[in-house]
XYZ file of C-alpha atoms in Angstrom:
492
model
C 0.000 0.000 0.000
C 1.262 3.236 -0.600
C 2.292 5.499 2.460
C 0.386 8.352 3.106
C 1.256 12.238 3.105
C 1.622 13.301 6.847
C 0.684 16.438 7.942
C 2.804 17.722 10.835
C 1.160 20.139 13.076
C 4.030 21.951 15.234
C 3.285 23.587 18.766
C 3.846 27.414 19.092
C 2.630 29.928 20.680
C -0.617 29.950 20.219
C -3.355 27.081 20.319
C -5.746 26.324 17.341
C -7.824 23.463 17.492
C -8.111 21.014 13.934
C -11.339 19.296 13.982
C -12.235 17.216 10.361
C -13.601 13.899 9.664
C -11.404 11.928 6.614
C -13.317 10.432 4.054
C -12.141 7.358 2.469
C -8.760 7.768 0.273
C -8.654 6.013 -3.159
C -5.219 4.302 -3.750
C -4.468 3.339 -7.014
C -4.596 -0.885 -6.114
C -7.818 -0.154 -4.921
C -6.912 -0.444 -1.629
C -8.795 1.854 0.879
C -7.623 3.681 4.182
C -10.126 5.044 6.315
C -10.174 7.397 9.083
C -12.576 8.560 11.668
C -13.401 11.303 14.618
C -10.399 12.777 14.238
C -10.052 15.190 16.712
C -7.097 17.438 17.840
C -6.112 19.991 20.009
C -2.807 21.109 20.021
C -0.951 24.382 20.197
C 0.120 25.127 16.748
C 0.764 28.513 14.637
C 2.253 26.987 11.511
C 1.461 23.680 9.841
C 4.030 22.042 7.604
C 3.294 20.008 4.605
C 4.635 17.251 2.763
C 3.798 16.116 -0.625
C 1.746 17.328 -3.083
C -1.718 14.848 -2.580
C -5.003 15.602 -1.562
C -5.595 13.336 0.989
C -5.765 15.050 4.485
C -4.763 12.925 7.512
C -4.038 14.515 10.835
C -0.770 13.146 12.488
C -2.871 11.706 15.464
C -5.913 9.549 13.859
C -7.707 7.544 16.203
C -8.178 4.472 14.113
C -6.608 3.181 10.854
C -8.477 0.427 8.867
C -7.929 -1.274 5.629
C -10.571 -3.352 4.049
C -8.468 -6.305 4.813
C -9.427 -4.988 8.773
C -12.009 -5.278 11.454
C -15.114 -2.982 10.219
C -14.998 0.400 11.335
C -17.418 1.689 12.314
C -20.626 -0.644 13.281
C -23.985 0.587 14.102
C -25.551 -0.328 17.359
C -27.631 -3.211 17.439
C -29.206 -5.882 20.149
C -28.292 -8.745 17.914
C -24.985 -10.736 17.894
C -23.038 -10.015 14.532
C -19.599 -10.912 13.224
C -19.644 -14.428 14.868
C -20.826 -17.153 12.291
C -18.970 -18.763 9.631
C -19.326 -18.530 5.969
C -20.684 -22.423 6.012
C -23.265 -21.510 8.608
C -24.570 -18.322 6.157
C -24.378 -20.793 3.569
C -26.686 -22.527 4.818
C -28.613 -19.829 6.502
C -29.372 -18.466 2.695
C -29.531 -22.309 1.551
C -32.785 -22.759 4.177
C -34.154 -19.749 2.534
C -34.329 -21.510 -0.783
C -34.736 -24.839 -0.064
C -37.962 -24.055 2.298
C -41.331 -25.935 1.107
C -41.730 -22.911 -1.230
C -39.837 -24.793 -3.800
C -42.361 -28.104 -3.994
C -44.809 -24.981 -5.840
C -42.221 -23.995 -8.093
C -43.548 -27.129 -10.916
C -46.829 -25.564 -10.827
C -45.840 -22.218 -10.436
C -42.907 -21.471 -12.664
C -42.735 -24.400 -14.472
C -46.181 -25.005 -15.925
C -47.102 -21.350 -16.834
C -43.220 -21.701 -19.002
C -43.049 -24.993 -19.960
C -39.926 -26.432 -20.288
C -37.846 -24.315 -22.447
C -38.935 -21.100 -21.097
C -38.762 -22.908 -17.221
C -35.261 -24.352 -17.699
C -33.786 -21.320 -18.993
C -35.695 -19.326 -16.851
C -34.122 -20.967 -13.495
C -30.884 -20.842 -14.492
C -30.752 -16.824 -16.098
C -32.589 -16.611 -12.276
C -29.581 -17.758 -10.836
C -27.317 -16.173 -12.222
C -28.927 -12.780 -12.207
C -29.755 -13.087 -8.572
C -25.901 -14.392 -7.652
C -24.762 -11.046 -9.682
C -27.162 -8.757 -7.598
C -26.550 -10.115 -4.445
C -22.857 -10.139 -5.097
C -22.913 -6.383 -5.760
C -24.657 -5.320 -2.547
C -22.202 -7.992 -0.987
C -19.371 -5.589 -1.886
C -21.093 -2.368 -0.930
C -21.204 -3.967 2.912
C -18.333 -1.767 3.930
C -18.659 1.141 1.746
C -17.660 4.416 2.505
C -15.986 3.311 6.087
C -18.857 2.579 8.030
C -20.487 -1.381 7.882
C -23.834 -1.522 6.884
C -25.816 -4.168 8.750
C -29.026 -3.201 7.354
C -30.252 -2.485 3.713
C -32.384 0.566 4.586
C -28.421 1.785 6.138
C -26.871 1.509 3.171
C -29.390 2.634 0.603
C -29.878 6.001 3.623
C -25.973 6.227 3.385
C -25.651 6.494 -0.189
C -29.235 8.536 -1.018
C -29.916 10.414 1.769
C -32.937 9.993 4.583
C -35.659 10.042 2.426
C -34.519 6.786 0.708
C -33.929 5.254 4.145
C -37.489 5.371 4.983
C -38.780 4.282 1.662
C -36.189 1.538 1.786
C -37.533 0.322 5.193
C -40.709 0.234 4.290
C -40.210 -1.910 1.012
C -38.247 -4.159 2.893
C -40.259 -4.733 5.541
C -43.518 -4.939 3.325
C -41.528 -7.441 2.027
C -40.401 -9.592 4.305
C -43.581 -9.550 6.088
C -45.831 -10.798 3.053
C -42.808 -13.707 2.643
C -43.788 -14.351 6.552
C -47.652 -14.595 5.966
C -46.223 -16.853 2.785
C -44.632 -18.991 5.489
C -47.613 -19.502 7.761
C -49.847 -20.234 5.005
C -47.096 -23.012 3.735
C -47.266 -24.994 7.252
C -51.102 -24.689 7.689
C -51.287 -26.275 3.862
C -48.243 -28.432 5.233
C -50.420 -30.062 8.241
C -53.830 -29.883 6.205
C -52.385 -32.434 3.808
C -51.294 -34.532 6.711
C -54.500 -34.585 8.485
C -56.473 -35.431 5.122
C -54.315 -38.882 4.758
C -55.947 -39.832 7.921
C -58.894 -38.367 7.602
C -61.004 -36.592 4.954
C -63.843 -35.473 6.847
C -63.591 -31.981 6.270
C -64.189 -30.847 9.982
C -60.566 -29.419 10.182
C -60.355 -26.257 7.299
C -57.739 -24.828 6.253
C -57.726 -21.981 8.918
C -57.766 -24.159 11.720
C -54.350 -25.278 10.632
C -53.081 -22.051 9.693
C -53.405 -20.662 13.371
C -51.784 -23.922 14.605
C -48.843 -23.207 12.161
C -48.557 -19.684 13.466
C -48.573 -20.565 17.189
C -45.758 -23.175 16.587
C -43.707 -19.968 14.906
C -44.097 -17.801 17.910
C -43.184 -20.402 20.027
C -39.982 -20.866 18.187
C -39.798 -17.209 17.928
C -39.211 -16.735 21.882
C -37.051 -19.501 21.990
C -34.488 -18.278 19.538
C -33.339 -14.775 20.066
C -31.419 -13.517 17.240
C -30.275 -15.060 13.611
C -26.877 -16.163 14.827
C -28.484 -18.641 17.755
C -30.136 -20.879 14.876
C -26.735 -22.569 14.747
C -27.824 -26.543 15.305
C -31.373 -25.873 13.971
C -29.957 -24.820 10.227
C -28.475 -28.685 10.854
C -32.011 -29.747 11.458
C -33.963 -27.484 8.451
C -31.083 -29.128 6.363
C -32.384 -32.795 7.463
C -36.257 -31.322 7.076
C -35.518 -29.731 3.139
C -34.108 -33.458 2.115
C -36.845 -35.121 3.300
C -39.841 -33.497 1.654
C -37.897 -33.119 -1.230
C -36.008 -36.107 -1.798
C -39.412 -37.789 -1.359
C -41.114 -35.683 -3.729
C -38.413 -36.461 -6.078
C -38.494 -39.919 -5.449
C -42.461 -40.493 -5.801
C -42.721 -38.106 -8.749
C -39.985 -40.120 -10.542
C -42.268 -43.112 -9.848
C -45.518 -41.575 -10.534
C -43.621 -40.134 -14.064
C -42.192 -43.533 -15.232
C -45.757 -45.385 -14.358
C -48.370 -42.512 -16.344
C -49.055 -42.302 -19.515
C -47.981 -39.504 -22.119
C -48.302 -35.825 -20.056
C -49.617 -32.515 -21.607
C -46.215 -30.212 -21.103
C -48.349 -27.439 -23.828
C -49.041 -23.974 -21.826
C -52.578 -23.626 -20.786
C -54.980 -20.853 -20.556
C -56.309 -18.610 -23.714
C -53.715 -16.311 -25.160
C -53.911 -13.176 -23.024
C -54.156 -15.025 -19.772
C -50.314 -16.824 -21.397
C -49.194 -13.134 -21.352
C -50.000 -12.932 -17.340
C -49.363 -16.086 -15.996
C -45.639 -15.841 -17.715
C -45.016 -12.441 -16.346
C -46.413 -13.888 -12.925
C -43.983 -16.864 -13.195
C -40.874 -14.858 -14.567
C -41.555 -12.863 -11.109
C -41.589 -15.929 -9.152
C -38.420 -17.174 -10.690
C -36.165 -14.010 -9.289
C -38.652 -14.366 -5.764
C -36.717 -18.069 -5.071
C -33.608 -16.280 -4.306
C -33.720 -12.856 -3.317
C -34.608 -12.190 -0.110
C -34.329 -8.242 0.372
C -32.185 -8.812 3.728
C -28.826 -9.546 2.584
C -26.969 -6.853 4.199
C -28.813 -7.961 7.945
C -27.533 -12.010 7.030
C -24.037 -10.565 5.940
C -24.138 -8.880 9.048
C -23.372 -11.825 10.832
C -20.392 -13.112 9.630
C -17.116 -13.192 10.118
C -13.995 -10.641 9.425
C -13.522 -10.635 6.294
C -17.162 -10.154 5.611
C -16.692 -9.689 2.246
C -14.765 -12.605 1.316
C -17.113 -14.987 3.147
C -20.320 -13.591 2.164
C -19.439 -13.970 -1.177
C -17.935 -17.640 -0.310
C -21.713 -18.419 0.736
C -22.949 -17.214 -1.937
C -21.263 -19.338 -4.366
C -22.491 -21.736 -2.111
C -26.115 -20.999 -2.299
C -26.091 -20.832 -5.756
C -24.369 -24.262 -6.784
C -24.791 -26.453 -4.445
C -27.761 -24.865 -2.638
C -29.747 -24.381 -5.603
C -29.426 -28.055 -6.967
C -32.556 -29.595 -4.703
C -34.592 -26.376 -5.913
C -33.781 -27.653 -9.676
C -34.295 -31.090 -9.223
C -38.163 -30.967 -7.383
C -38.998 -28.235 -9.793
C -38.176 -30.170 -13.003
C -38.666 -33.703 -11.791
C -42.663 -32.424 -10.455
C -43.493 -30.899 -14.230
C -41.968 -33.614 -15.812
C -44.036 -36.183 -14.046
C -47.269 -34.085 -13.953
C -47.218 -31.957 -16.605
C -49.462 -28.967 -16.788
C -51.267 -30.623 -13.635
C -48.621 -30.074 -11.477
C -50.061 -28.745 -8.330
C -49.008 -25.504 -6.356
C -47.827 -27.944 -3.823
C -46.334 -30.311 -5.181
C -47.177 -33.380 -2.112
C -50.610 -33.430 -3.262
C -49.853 -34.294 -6.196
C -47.751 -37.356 -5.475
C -49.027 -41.052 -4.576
C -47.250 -43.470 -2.255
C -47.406 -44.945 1.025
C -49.051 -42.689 4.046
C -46.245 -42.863 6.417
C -44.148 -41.356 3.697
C -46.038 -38.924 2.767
C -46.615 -37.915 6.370
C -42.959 -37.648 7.108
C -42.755 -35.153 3.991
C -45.668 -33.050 5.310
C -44.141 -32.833 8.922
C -40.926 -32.155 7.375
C -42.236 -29.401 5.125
C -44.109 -28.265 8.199
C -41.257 -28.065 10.603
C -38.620 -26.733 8.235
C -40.881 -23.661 7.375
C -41.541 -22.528 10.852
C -37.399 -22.145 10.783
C -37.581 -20.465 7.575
C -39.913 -18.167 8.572
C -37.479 -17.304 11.512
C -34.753 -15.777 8.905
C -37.288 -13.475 7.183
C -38.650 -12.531 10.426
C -34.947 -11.677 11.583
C -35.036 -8.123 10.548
C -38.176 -6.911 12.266
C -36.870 -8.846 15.616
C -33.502 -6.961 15.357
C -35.511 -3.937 14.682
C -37.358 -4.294 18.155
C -34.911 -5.573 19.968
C -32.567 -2.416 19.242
C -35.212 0.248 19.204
C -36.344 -1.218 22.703
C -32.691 -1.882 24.169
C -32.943 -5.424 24.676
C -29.660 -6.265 26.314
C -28.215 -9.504 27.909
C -29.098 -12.572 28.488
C -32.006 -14.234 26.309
C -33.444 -15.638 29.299
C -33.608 -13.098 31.444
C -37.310 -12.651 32.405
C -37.121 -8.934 31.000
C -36.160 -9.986 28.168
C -38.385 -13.512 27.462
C -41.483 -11.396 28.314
C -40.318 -8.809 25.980
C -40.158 -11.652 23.201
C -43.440 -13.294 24.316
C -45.501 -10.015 23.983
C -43.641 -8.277 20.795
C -42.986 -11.097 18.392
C -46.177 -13.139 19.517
C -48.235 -9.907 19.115
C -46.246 -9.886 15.312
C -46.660 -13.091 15.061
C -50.474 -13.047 15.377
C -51.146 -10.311 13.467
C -49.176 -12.446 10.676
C -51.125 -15.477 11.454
C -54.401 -13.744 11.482
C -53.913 -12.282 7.920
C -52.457 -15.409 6.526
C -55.957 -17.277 7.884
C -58.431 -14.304 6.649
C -56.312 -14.243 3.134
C -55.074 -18.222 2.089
C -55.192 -17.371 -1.486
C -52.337 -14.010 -0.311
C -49.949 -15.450 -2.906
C -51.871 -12.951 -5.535
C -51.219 -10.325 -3.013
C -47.377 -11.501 -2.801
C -46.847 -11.455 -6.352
C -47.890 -7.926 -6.205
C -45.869 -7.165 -3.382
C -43.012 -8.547 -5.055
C -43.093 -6.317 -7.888
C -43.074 -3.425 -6.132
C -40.489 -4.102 -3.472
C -38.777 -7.904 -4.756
C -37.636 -6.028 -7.825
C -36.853 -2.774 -6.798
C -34.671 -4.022 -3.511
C -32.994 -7.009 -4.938
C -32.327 -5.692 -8.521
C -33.369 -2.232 -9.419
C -31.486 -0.771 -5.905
C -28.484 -3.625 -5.838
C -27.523 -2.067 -9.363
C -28.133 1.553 -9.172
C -26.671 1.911 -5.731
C -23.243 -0.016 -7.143
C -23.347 2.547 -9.627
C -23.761 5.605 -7.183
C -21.062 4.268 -4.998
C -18.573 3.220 -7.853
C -18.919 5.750 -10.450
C -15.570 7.087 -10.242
C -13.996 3.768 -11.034
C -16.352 2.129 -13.822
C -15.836 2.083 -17.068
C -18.358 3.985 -19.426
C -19.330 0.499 -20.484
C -20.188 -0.763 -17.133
C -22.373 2.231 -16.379
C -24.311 1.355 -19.367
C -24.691 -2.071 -18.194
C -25.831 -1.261 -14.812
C -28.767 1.301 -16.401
C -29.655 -1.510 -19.095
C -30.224 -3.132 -15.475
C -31.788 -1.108 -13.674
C -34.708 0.199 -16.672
C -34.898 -3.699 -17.330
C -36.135 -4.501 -13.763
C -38.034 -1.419 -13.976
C -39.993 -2.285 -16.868
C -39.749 -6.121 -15.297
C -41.495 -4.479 -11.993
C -44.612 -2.227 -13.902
C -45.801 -5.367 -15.832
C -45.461 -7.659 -12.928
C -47.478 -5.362 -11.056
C -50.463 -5.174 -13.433
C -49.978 -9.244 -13.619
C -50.455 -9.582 -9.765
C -53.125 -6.920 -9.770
C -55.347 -8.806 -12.673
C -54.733 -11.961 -10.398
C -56.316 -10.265 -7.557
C -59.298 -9.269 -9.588
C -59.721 -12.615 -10.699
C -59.415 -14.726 -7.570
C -61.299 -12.469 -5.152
C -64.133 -13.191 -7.217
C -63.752 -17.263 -6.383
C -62.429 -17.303 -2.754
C -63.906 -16.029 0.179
C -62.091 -15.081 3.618
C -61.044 -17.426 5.753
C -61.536 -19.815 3.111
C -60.925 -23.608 3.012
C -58.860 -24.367 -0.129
């Protein structure tokens, strides 16, 4: 690294006090030196110079960091960061994917495609989503200061107002992805109880506020994102099961049926929609909206192993996601179902152990996306020490039950939300993950990009733009159309 031009501040006579804060100092290998709160007072009358640079550093910093170094400066927080290993984020975003989301992804993705658009589909998903969350991976300790939470960095590098809007995308967001979550498990235990019995006295609501009390009790029990720890073990054992046995009994159910219908259904114009609706939910399986609050948790370097569990994610971690997906259409066809277990035949037990499984690993799921708005609380309310302090377990059993009712309750009244999350994804998925990841990188790097990447990071950002609009109208005719069939609290 290059030394830097010293500025020596000599005592006379008089005192003067030198008060500045350093920005960051661009070195030509990229490197960058940062320096904060510097703050002198010493008597000086003359100040002598060396060199002929721009950069101004006083001859007494407080703190020197490289990139290479410990963060510098770190925003308060309740919740434990820095401590977890690249693996363990690995498979923190691996749960993410891998949840029983993916056993809708035939029927979702796959059927409104078909199997050129769906294969190529998944993989441009993948590696458009590894690209955008790489670029907000870098941005994690831009401008000297780490940013643990998205709505920090997009406030850092826009200003207030886009702090607020940020926070409230995100947590729009994440919160629809919880309801998501809730509605998954009550589905997850429906299907369990109709194997046994198909009397129709248990609906689909009934289940649904059963799933949502089994998330708040898991909730209290775990207090921040880096405490998951043996349970990502566990969710790991729970995403094999449903889907290696969905795998398994669609690969048996494919090689036994006769010829399936793969052609797209629907008339013409409703094509149009249901594609746009799909294409949406192909860049919803891997973006998340909260990658700054999981990089937040790793270890020093945090760039270097966030991006190490990325690559994870999106080779190994995205295989299981590919291989229910494609297996499901190819054995069902255009019948695939949304969830993907009731389409499969095979002994009960099995098929129970898939359901429980599917059941189980969401409510753990659901504790990532719900990580944010428990940090959130947690720091605005200065919950401090131990998790099992009674101050603090009351605190958890009032706030995040109280959350997670209100999540439950909505999830109950509105089964048939997933019109309402499409919509929600296209106008927060799209503008957090891919419109801001790109645009931001561009703000923060313009002084060191080529013309020609600047050009490819607008072609980005108009593309998701134009990507997010025609979602939009896609989720909003879906509304129209469904709230016509389904009723609240409905039993479907």
């Amino acid at each position: 690294m290059r030394s830097l031009t010293l500025i020596k501040v000599a005592s006379a006579g008089k005192k003067k006090s030198v008060e500045g804060r350093v920005n960051a100092v661009n070195l030509e290998d990229e490197e960058r030196v940062y320096l904060l709160s510097i703050e002198e007072e010493r008597g000086s009358s003359s100040v002598a110079m060396e060199g002929h640079r721009d950069d101004v550093v006083s001859n007494r910093p407080r703190k020197v960091y490289s990139d290479d170094q410990l963060a510098i400066e770190i925003p308060e927080t309740a919740h434990q960061i820095s401590s977890d290993s690249w693996f363990q984020v690995g498979f923190v975003l691996t749960t993410g994917i891998n949840s029983a989301y993916v056993l809708g992804y035939s029927g979702a993705v796959m059927v409104p495609l078909g199997w050129v658009g769906g294969v190529v589909g998944l993989i441009l998903a993948t590696a458009i989503s590894l690209y955008a969350n790489a670029l907000i991976a870098y941005l994690h300790e831009f401008g000297g200061k780490r940013h643990i939470r998205y709505r920090d960095l997009a406030g850092f590098i826009y200003g207030p107002k886009a702090y607020k809007l940020t926070w409230v995308l995100q947590y729009i967001n994440l919160f629809m992805i919880n309801v998501g979550y809730v509605i998954l498990a009550g589905q997850a235990l429906k299907a369990t109880y109709v194997l046994f019995r198909d009397d129709n006295d248990m609906k689909l609501p009934y289940f649904i506020a059963i799933a949502g009390f089994a998330c708040g009790l898991f909730a209290i029990c775990i207090p921040h994102l880096s405490a998951l720890r043996i349970w990502l073990g566990f969710s790991t054992f729970f995403s094999l099961v449903y889907i290696v046995i969905a795998f398994a009994l669609s690969l048996r159910d494919g090689i036994r049926a006769p010829p399936r219908d793969y052609g797209i259904p629907g008339s013409n114009i409703s094509k149009v929609f249901t594609t746009i609706g799909a294409c949406a939910s192909l860049v919803f399986a891997f973006n998340t909206g909260m990658l700054p609050e999981i990089q937040a948790t790793v270890k020093q370097p945090v760039v270097g192993n966030m991006m190490k569990a990325l690559y994870f994610q999106f080779t190994v971690g995205v295989v299981p996601l590919y291989a229910v997906a494609f297996m499901g259409y190819w054995a069902y066809g255009n019948e695939a179902s949304a969830y993907l277990l009731n389409s499969v035949s095979g002994p009960v037990w099995v098929k129970t152990f898939a359901n429980i499984s599917a059941f189980l690993q969401t409510v753990i799921a659901l504790h990532i996306f719900a990580s944010p708005m428990y940090e959130y609380l947690d720091t605005k309310y200065g919950v401090k020490g131990s998790a099992l302090a009674l101050k603090n377990l009351s605190f958890r059993v009032v706030v995040r039950g109280g959350y997670l009712t209100v999540t439950t309750l909505l999830a109950a009244a509105l089964p048939f939300i997933g019109d309402f999350m499409a919509l929600t994804g296209a106008i927060s998925t799209f503008p957090l993950t891919f419109i801001l990841a790109n645009h931001m990188y561009l703000v923060a790097k313009r002084n060191k990009l080529t013309s020609l990447q600047k050009s490819w990071h607008w072609l980005n950002v108009i593309f998701f733009g134009f990507m997010s609009a025609a979602a939009a109208v896609a989720a909003l005719r879906l509304i129209a159309v469904d709230s016509k069939n389904y009723s609240i609290f409905a039993d479907i």
